Structures are given as C-alpha cells and as structure tokens.
C-alpha cells in the first residue's frame, strides 16, 4: 500500500493512500469534531462541522469526505475553520427545538457536546421556541420527534444502507427538507422492523425507544403486584457503559443487586430461557431433519431462527412465502413469560393475574414482540413490559444507585440458572453455537469437538459466516444422521439476512440451519443498547460475553439442571403437548411496505 | 468597444467539418488540441475542458459517457436555449467529438424540464445527423459509433451542478456528491463521465476544424475565445450577444442600450452585483464572473427587493442536504426581510455577512458556495441605499 | 381508491416500466410519464414503481418530492407556471399575477373547480429577455400582457383548438 506524507497542524505523518483526513487525524490523536459522520455508515459530508483547511485551497473541505491522494498540508483549527464550524453549529442549533433538560439524550447528545465544545453561550440566529412537528409514538417500539432532527441523515443511512429496510426518507427540497418516515406515514403502519438501529445512530433525541419505565415503577410500587424481571446477557455486558465503565465490562452481579434494591420481587436469567429455547429449537431441527431424511416429508429445510423479533417482522414483510422455514419456537423472552405465568406461578403459589413480567433487553423490537396479540399463551400477557438497557440505566439512576459501586449477587432460583450456551445468545452466531453444542451432545453423546467448546467457525463479525459440522459415531436413536454434514449459516444485520435468504431462494446456499439476527453484531449491538455504538464497542461487548461463558460450570443447554427439572416437573419433553401450547408460535404474512 | 465583431458561434460554419477533422486525428490528438485551445467550461465554473477530457480518457472502463448539461437555470441566463433551438447540430457534433476523444459511445442531453418544447427540434436534428452519417454507427465511414439520448429534468435548478445532474440521471434526488472522486472517474452509472455545458460543446467543432491557435486569437490570455451573454433587465435591446471575453461591463451596457444604470448583476443570481465604480472591470475568468448572465437595474429599482428575489430563489432551489446552504440561505433571506422592515440591527447584519462568507467556503457544492454572492455584493455595494435611506 | 383505478395505475406502471426497463436510472422518466398521464403521483403509484424497480417507496417518494415538476396532489389539465424570477419580476410579473387570479377566480397554488387550470409560480424559465413569461404545460408564452393572457386562457378553455 502506497504511503503518502502529509502534514496535519504541521505534524508530519504518513498515511495510506485513500485514507480520509478525518481518519488520518484520528489515527494521530488529533481531534476533529463531527456530526453527520458515523463509523458504521457511508460518508455523507453534509453537516459541514468537520471542515478543515487545506493549504492552497480556497474552500474548506469536509475531512470525513476527503480521501488523501497526494501530499497535503492540513490545518484543523485555524480562524476560518473555527468560524465555519461555529456558524454551521449555530445554524443547526437555531432550527433544533430542544430543551435539553427534558430530553432523553440529555448528557449524551452529540449536538449538546458540540455546543459545549465550541463554547456556545447564546443563539446567534432567531431560534425555534415551539415544537413544529407532531411526535410519532404510534408504535410500541420507536418514537420519532422531528423537532429535534438536525438533518444529519444518519437514521436514513442506517435504515437504507446499513439495514436495507428503507422506511426513512428525505422529503422535499431546500429549506423545507425533512427527514421523515416513508410517505410520511406513522411508523406503526410501515414495514419498520423496529430494530432501533436508527436510535443508536441518532446524534440527538429525535429518535428514541418507547419507554415503559413509569409503568414498571408503578407495578413495583403496587403491593399487590409480584414483579419479576428477566435480564438478557447483552444488557449485562453493556449497561456498565451507561455508568462510565469501559465497553466490555460485564456487571451481571451488580445489576442483580441493583434490581433487588429497586424492588423487583424476583430476578431471573434470560439465559435460562435461552437454554429452554435451545431444547425446543434443537429438537425441532432434529425433528425436521428426521422428517425430511427418514420419512421424505415436505418439511422446510433450512430451518431459520426466530428469536430476533426484528428479523421475524422483516421476514413477515419481505419473505412471507418463507415463513414455514422459521422455527416455530418463541424467543427466550416470550418462552420465559409463558413459563413464569404458568409453571412458576403454580410452584410459588402466586396468582398469575398479579404477576408483572418485565424483560430487560438490548432491543427495541422486543417491545413490539411482547405486545404481539398471539403472545398470551399463559392465559395472560406473557411479558408485560420490555425495557431497553438505556431505560434500565435510567431507572437505576433514578433509584439513586450507582451500578459500579454495588456488591455482586446471584439470580433467584429456580429459573435463574443459565448455561454458557444461553449466554452466548447475546453475540451474533451465539444461537448457532448454543444449538450446535446441544445438538452434538444429543446426537453423539459427546461434547462438540472444539477446543474449550468454542465453536469458533460461527463466531466473528463478518456479515455472513458459513460452517459445516459432520456427525460421527452417532447414538442409536440418531443413526439417520451418521456421516451427515450439517451446513449452517449465520447472518447479522438485515442487509446480510436478505443476502442469505436470496442465497437460499436461488438454491446457491445449501443450508440446514440459519441463524439470523436483525442487528449488526447480534443482540449486543441491539437498538436498545447504550449509545454510542461502533464496531470496536460491539467487539468489546462480544469479548465480555465469551469470557463469561468460559467461567460458567454448565456450558450446554441440555445439561442445565434447572431446565431438566422444568421438563421433569412440568413440560414433559421438548416438542411435547405443553411445549407446543406455551413455547411455540406462528407468523403472520404482512404487506411488503405496510403493516 | 473590444472587437465585438469577432464571432465564433454566430459566425460561419460548415456542418460536419469539425467531426470530420477529429476523426482524422487520434483521440489523444483531439484531447491535446482542446487542451491547447485553453477552452474553459462555459457553465460558470470555468474548468479547463481539455483537462477534463484527458482525465476521462485515461480511465479504463467498459463504458464512458458524454453528458451535455442543458439544465440552464441560472436566473438571467437563456443563451443555451438559443443554442438548443437554433444550433443543435453544433452541440451534437461537439458531443460526438468529445466521445471520440475520451472513448465514449453514448451521449445524453440533460434538458431542463422547462425546455421540453425544444426536445422535438433536437430529436429531428439527431435523426438528420444519423441520416447523414454524422451520428450513429460507423460515423463518416470510420470505426466510431456514437448515439445521443435526450433526458428531461423536472424542475430543479441544482441539477445544473454536474454531480446533482448525474444523480438525477441515476434516478436519485439531485443532491451533489462529495468530490473526489470526480465524474470523470465515477459518474453516470459509476462510469467515467464528462459533463459539459451546451455552449462549451458548441466551440469544440470550431476548435478542431480551425485549430487551437485560431481559437486563441479570441479573448484574453487567460480567457480564450468568445462568450455568449444573456442580457436582460433595464436595457433597450435584451437578448443573446456573442462577444470576446475580457469585455467590460460598460462596453456591454453601451452595446445593448442601457440607460440610467444603477447596478449590474454579472453571472446570474449566483454572480455578483456591481455598481458604477466597477463598470470598467473586464468580464473574464480573471475578472468578473463570466457565467454569461447580465441583469441590468436602473435607478428606479430597489436593491433590497432584487436581493430578496435572489434569496427566495436559493432558499427554494438549494438541494437542502448541507447545513450552510440549507439553513444559511434561509437566514440570509430572513435578514433581507428584516432589513426591508427596518428591523435589522447593524450588529446582526455583520453576523449575516460573516455567515455569507462561511457559506462561501464551507458549503458542499457550487450552489451553496455561490449563493451568498448577491447578498455580499449588494449589501457591500449599495450600503448607502440599504442602511442609510 | 377504487379497484378499477388501482388496476389502471398498475397497468400504466407496467407499460411504462416495460418501455424503460427495470433499472433505477430510468426512475425519473418513469415518474415523468406517470405525472403527465395522471397529473400527479400518488402513494399507490409510488408503491407500484417501487415494486417494479425493487427499491423502497421511501426512496421513490424522496425523488418525487425533490423535483418541483412532479406533483404530489392532483393538478388541473393545464398547469400555468408563471416565472417569478427577477427579470420577469421587473418586466411586470405582478400585473400578470393579478390578471390570472382574477380571470380564473383562484389564487396561486390552487386549481379551478372545473379542473382545467392550476396556477403555480416557477423559477427562471430562460425567457429573461422576453418577460413576463409563463409555461402552460409544455408550451412557453412570453412578453405577456393582460390581453394576451386572456387570449391564452380562452384558447385552452376552448380545448386548445385555435392557436392563441
């Protein structure tokens, strides 16, 4: 690679040809402020905050959009540059309706930070004092407040380029340009998959999740109510970021203490439900394979995971003809709700009508999922409220607790024990890894043939990963799989999901089992996770999850004693009658662009 | 007056002579001839045409494109309409020569929607040239094919910006892209593309037929050739005039019978507005902007009214993607309205002038960089009228 | 929307898309033809085009709202676009505004009840030396004066049979 000598603020450095000025500056710890730029997104170069001066050029250049091809000398804070940044910031502030103290992004807003960085202490231009646009809170998952929009189009680029869903658009021209939903319709009417990735990339409070924490508090405060929370692995690997801890710090034990002090009556581990999901889903896979291979029945292979509600909704809109490929298993969140309001209620002697189930999830779409009309198999709403990681951090702060300072404590039992397999659900490839561990054990009676049981071929951050595993020396019951090679694929992010499905449709991909997660990185990069997000942050969260997996005594779902107990006492067997009633579901074909 | 009789476009021409001469040369020689002529783009920015061709010619690609920018929308400009109506053959010939020079076989005329009534005439000329073997397959018996398609704009001034135009052709909002890469590297359908203004293309056949040296005997050292001027406003004889570059404002005013002139907007809405003290300055790439639009205002005109009209134009016609252009033009318009009401403090006006300069240097494309020009020049040159009367 | 209208739109979209091919770069010509045929582009047409070209309706709508000649609401049979830019303004545009509004009984931005005329402003149409000027659909009229305007309106009211 050709190296080009350049100067930034008179410092001589060498950069790879094609590096942008912004990248070059960051590699050398020179700060250039940005607004419309985001590490996950295509370059737009439209906010004009990151402008710099290049010697010999009359006009300033957007450093994010200027690839270095020749030796240049760049200055990043000359008078011209400072003035341009300040004026452009002033222009944005003037049209931004924002009362910071009543904003969900107060203290974590890029516009606010820029204003502070540039010493803004007055409005240069006449500014908006009243909201001008209606807030769209039509969906359970997302809220759009266009009054706070700064036209950086990060949400549009997220939806269109990163996810290839495309429910956000630029409408109009000139001063009347608006970032809006497709055809200016309420989100609830559209094919939005509620992944919430736009929220994670919005620099201001123009996008946020629909927050039910007031209802959760109300339930906690109500002595009649028995409030049970389950916490998913991804929030535990990320919520520390909301309290100043570096990305990749797992705070499971501290979080349990916080939740207990806040007044939750029971704290259960979603990993337990993830293990339950694997029991059912692994069995479903084996059942499908047997029906197909042994009985020659027309059963849909590949089977595709269904625990990502964003992916499920996307499939319902985009591939309604393929819904039979989706595993009929509910997601861990929903399985847990159904089990709590039946099995647990019975066991603990609590009227399920008085149980309020809360799920701490990394996800915006989980809010939509728990409100799907079919999710009432326990006779009640299986899960009452879905909270995001960010919202939970808010509640913890509201309770006056500072997470990093709290002692560690354990989950409540039963339903509080999760295996390492359930844990790795949080990372892309995790469901696949968990399934392979269990299925291999079931089919052969032996653990997976990987060092430390790490199924590394399905790990990583490449958009689409493929792997194969051959069954050898199978147990008598599974002789039909002797020598059979299981082809699997893992995709994360809707864009990659679409590609994998196209491969299936074209016949190019000869898979048996596919894991799809709607969000880049899987759940740990979910739309409910702490802001900001970047490839590095997601990688750190993944490492936290994999490290914790190694420390757990039980590494496969089948070996989880509390799961074994659940089947023995209540469910009977995987795919049994009660399982079908409580743990499985069906899908609804939807319009391509409409609800 | 400076040799205004020396004409090119409105002078003699033998149809097909430029193309015939070009096809006798190697493509590289055609590029070199255009480079030597020092012809610069007549759309306003004035980029050297030969360099643009050279940059596209060296690209390796399975397809390349020549686009004729007929999206003339600069207020006060109508010279391209005249060329499209009366000289479409020269445009098409220029496109074919450019295609031969860079290795393109497909040309597109991006005709602004407002000029849809010109489409038929151009199509007829294309058919005629195909019939006479000046377009189509094996042009003039040589191994060179070139066809031309007409595509219509739909009412968006910014599509005159070359990348916005390309985006529009690509089926997108006409929003200018970041440069680099330039259109000559990645343009229409991401292929190397040369975008030239109508008028620029018209000079090409003359240059090839008569030689670069001949062309350079017109105009000034840095601004070779003649130029069409669209002249309107308070003048006796508005219309399109061909004059040599380097002509002064005063000479132009005399030519068209302007009396009692207070101000002249040189270069359209995005040009600059000069008062009497600058009437002796030359219009050239090294002088006042040679976009080709001249709007004349006599002493009965109120400059704030003129400025308001210009700023309304930019507020509507900005593509709206970058901050300084989208928000800045609105703030300048708001300021002009405050001035009209007498509600603008001098301190705020100074802020607005600073804003205008920030827009010039930090906007993403030419539209945003040029749109503050009328604001700055009218406020500066007519301060007495605006602030003290 | 009625079933028959939907069918008509779908058929028209099919015909137009077949003519240009299912490629994004012909989006603008496709939309222009629809706009000419129906006088505007509604959400149903946008979805039909999106389906045909396999792009999001959000993108198509974004394009429709960008170009001022693509209408989002139904327009009259004849759209009158009067130039409001400086040269036409100085040449007496305001007088023409008054004549048009009075003769048609509507304001700019509106359409006559009989659905014949819509009045709109446009930016420079390149007739600066012959202002005031306007477009009526695809025809250009310049050096307008009140009487000429009335003649032009009469011509279109009479079905555009006798040249004004």
Short mmCIF file of N, CA and C in Angstrom, two decimals, chain A residues 160 165-173 180 182-183 185 592-594, chain C residues 43 46-47 50-51 54-59 61-62 65-68:
data_model
loop_
_atom_site.label_atom_id
_atom_site.label_comp_id
_atom_site.label_asym_id
_atom_site.label_seq_id
_atom_site.Cartn_x
_atom_site.Cartn_y
_atom_site.Cartn_z
N UNK A 160 -31.44 2.64 5.29
CA UNK A 160 -31.36 2.36 3.85
C UNK A 160 -30.09 1.60 3.47
N UNK A 165 -33.59 -1.66 4.90
CA UNK A 165 -35.03 -1.76 5.13
C UNK A 165 -35.71 -0.59 4.42
N UNK A 166 -35.22 0.62 4.71
CA UNK A 166 -35.68 1.77 3.93
C UNK A 166 -37.05 2.28 4.29
N UNK A 167 -37.32 2.53 5.56
CA UNK A 167 -38.59 3.16 5.90
C UNK A 167 -38.42 4.64 6.23
N UNK A 168 -37.19 5.12 6.11
CA UNK A 168 -36.97 6.54 6.36
C UNK A 168 -36.53 7.20 5.06
N UNK A 169 -36.92 8.44 4.88
CA UNK A 169 -36.61 9.10 3.61
C UNK A 169 -36.32 10.58 3.82
N UNK A 170 -35.67 11.17 2.82
CA UNK A 170 -35.52 12.61 2.75
C UNK A 170 -36.63 13.12 1.85
N UNK A 171 -37.43 14.03 2.35
CA UNK A 171 -38.50 14.57 1.52
C UNK A 171 -38.32 16.06 1.35
N UNK A 172 -38.77 16.56 0.22
CA UNK A 172 -38.73 17.98 -0.04
C UNK A 172 -37.38 18.46 -0.51
N UNK A 173 -37.24 19.76 -0.57
CA UNK A 173 -36.01 20.35 -1.11
C UNK A 173 -35.74 21.66 -0.40
N UNK A 180 -38.13 12.08 7.17
CA UNK A 180 -39.43 11.58 7.62
C UNK A 180 -39.58 10.09 7.35
N UNK A 182 -41.41 6.79 5.62
CA UNK A 182 -41.84 6.53 4.26
C UNK A 182 -43.25 7.09 4.02
N UNK A 183 -43.36 7.91 3.01
CA UNK A 183 -44.63 8.51 2.61
C UNK A 183 -45.29 9.27 3.77
N UNK A 185 -45.99 8.39 6.67
CA UNK A 185 -46.99 7.63 7.42
C UNK A 185 -46.48 7.33 8.82
N UNK A 592 -45.69 -5.87 1.90
CA UNK A 592 -44.28 -5.58 1.67
C UNK A 592 -43.85 -4.27 2.34
N UNK A 593 -44.72 -3.28 2.26
CA UNK A 593 -44.35 -1.98 2.84
C UNK A 593 -45.30 -1.53 3.94
N UNK A 594 -46.35 -2.32 4.19
CA UNK A 594 -47.34 -1.87 5.16
C UNK A 594 -47.51 -2.91 6.26
N UNK C 43 -49.50 7.81 -3.67
CA UNK C 43 -48.76 6.77 -2.96
C UNK C 43 -48.89 5.40 -3.61
N UNK C 46 -46.48 5.26 -6.36
CA UNK C 46 -45.12 5.15 -5.81
C UNK C 46 -44.82 3.70 -5.42
N UNK C 47 -45.79 3.05 -4.78
CA UNK C 47 -45.56 1.66 -4.40
C UNK C 47 -45.43 0.75 -5.61
N UNK C 50 -42.03 1.28 -6.97
CA UNK C 50 -41.05 0.67 -6.07
C UNK C 50 -40.98 -0.83 -6.29
N UNK C 51 -42.16 -1.45 -6.37
CA UNK C 51 -42.19 -2.89 -6.59
C UNK C 51 -41.51 -3.26 -7.89
N UNK C 54 -37.80 -2.56 -7.55
CA UNK C 54 -37.22 -3.15 -6.36
C UNK C 54 -36.40 -2.15 -5.55
N UNK C 55 -36.99 -0.98 -5.32
CA UNK C 55 -36.38 -0.02 -4.40
C UNK C 55 -37.46 0.41 -3.41
N UNK C 56 -37.03 0.97 -2.30
CA UNK C 56 -38.01 1.32 -1.27
C UNK C 56 -38.90 2.48 -1.73
N UNK C 57 -40.19 2.44 -1.39
CA UNK C 57 -41.06 3.59 -1.68
C UNK C 57 -40.52 4.87 -1.05
N UNK C 58 -39.79 4.70 0.05
CA UNK C 58 -39.21 5.88 0.69
C UNK C 58 -38.28 6.60 -0.28
N UNK C 59 -37.53 5.84 -1.04
CA UNK C 59 -36.60 6.46 -1.99
C UNK C 59 -37.35 7.10 -3.15
N UNK C 61 -40.43 8.20 -3.13
CA UNK C 61 -41.11 9.39 -2.63
C UNK C 61 -40.13 10.54 -2.44
N UNK C 62 -38.96 10.20 -1.94
CA UNK C 62 -37.92 11.23 -1.78
C UNK C 62 -37.62 11.90 -3.11
N UNK C 65 -40.64 14.21 -4.24
CA UNK C 65 -40.73 15.49 -3.53
C UNK C 65 -39.57 16.42 -3.85
N UNK C 66 -38.55 15.90 -4.49
CA UNK C 66 -37.39 16.75 -4.80
C UNK C 66 -37.65 17.64 -6.01
N UNK C 67 -38.34 17.09 -7.01
CA UNK C 67 -38.48 17.80 -8.28
C UNK C 67 -39.82 18.55 -8.34
N UNK C 68 -39.75 19.84 -8.60
CA UNK C 68 -40.97 20.63 -8.49
C UNK C 68 -41.96 20.34 -9.62
#
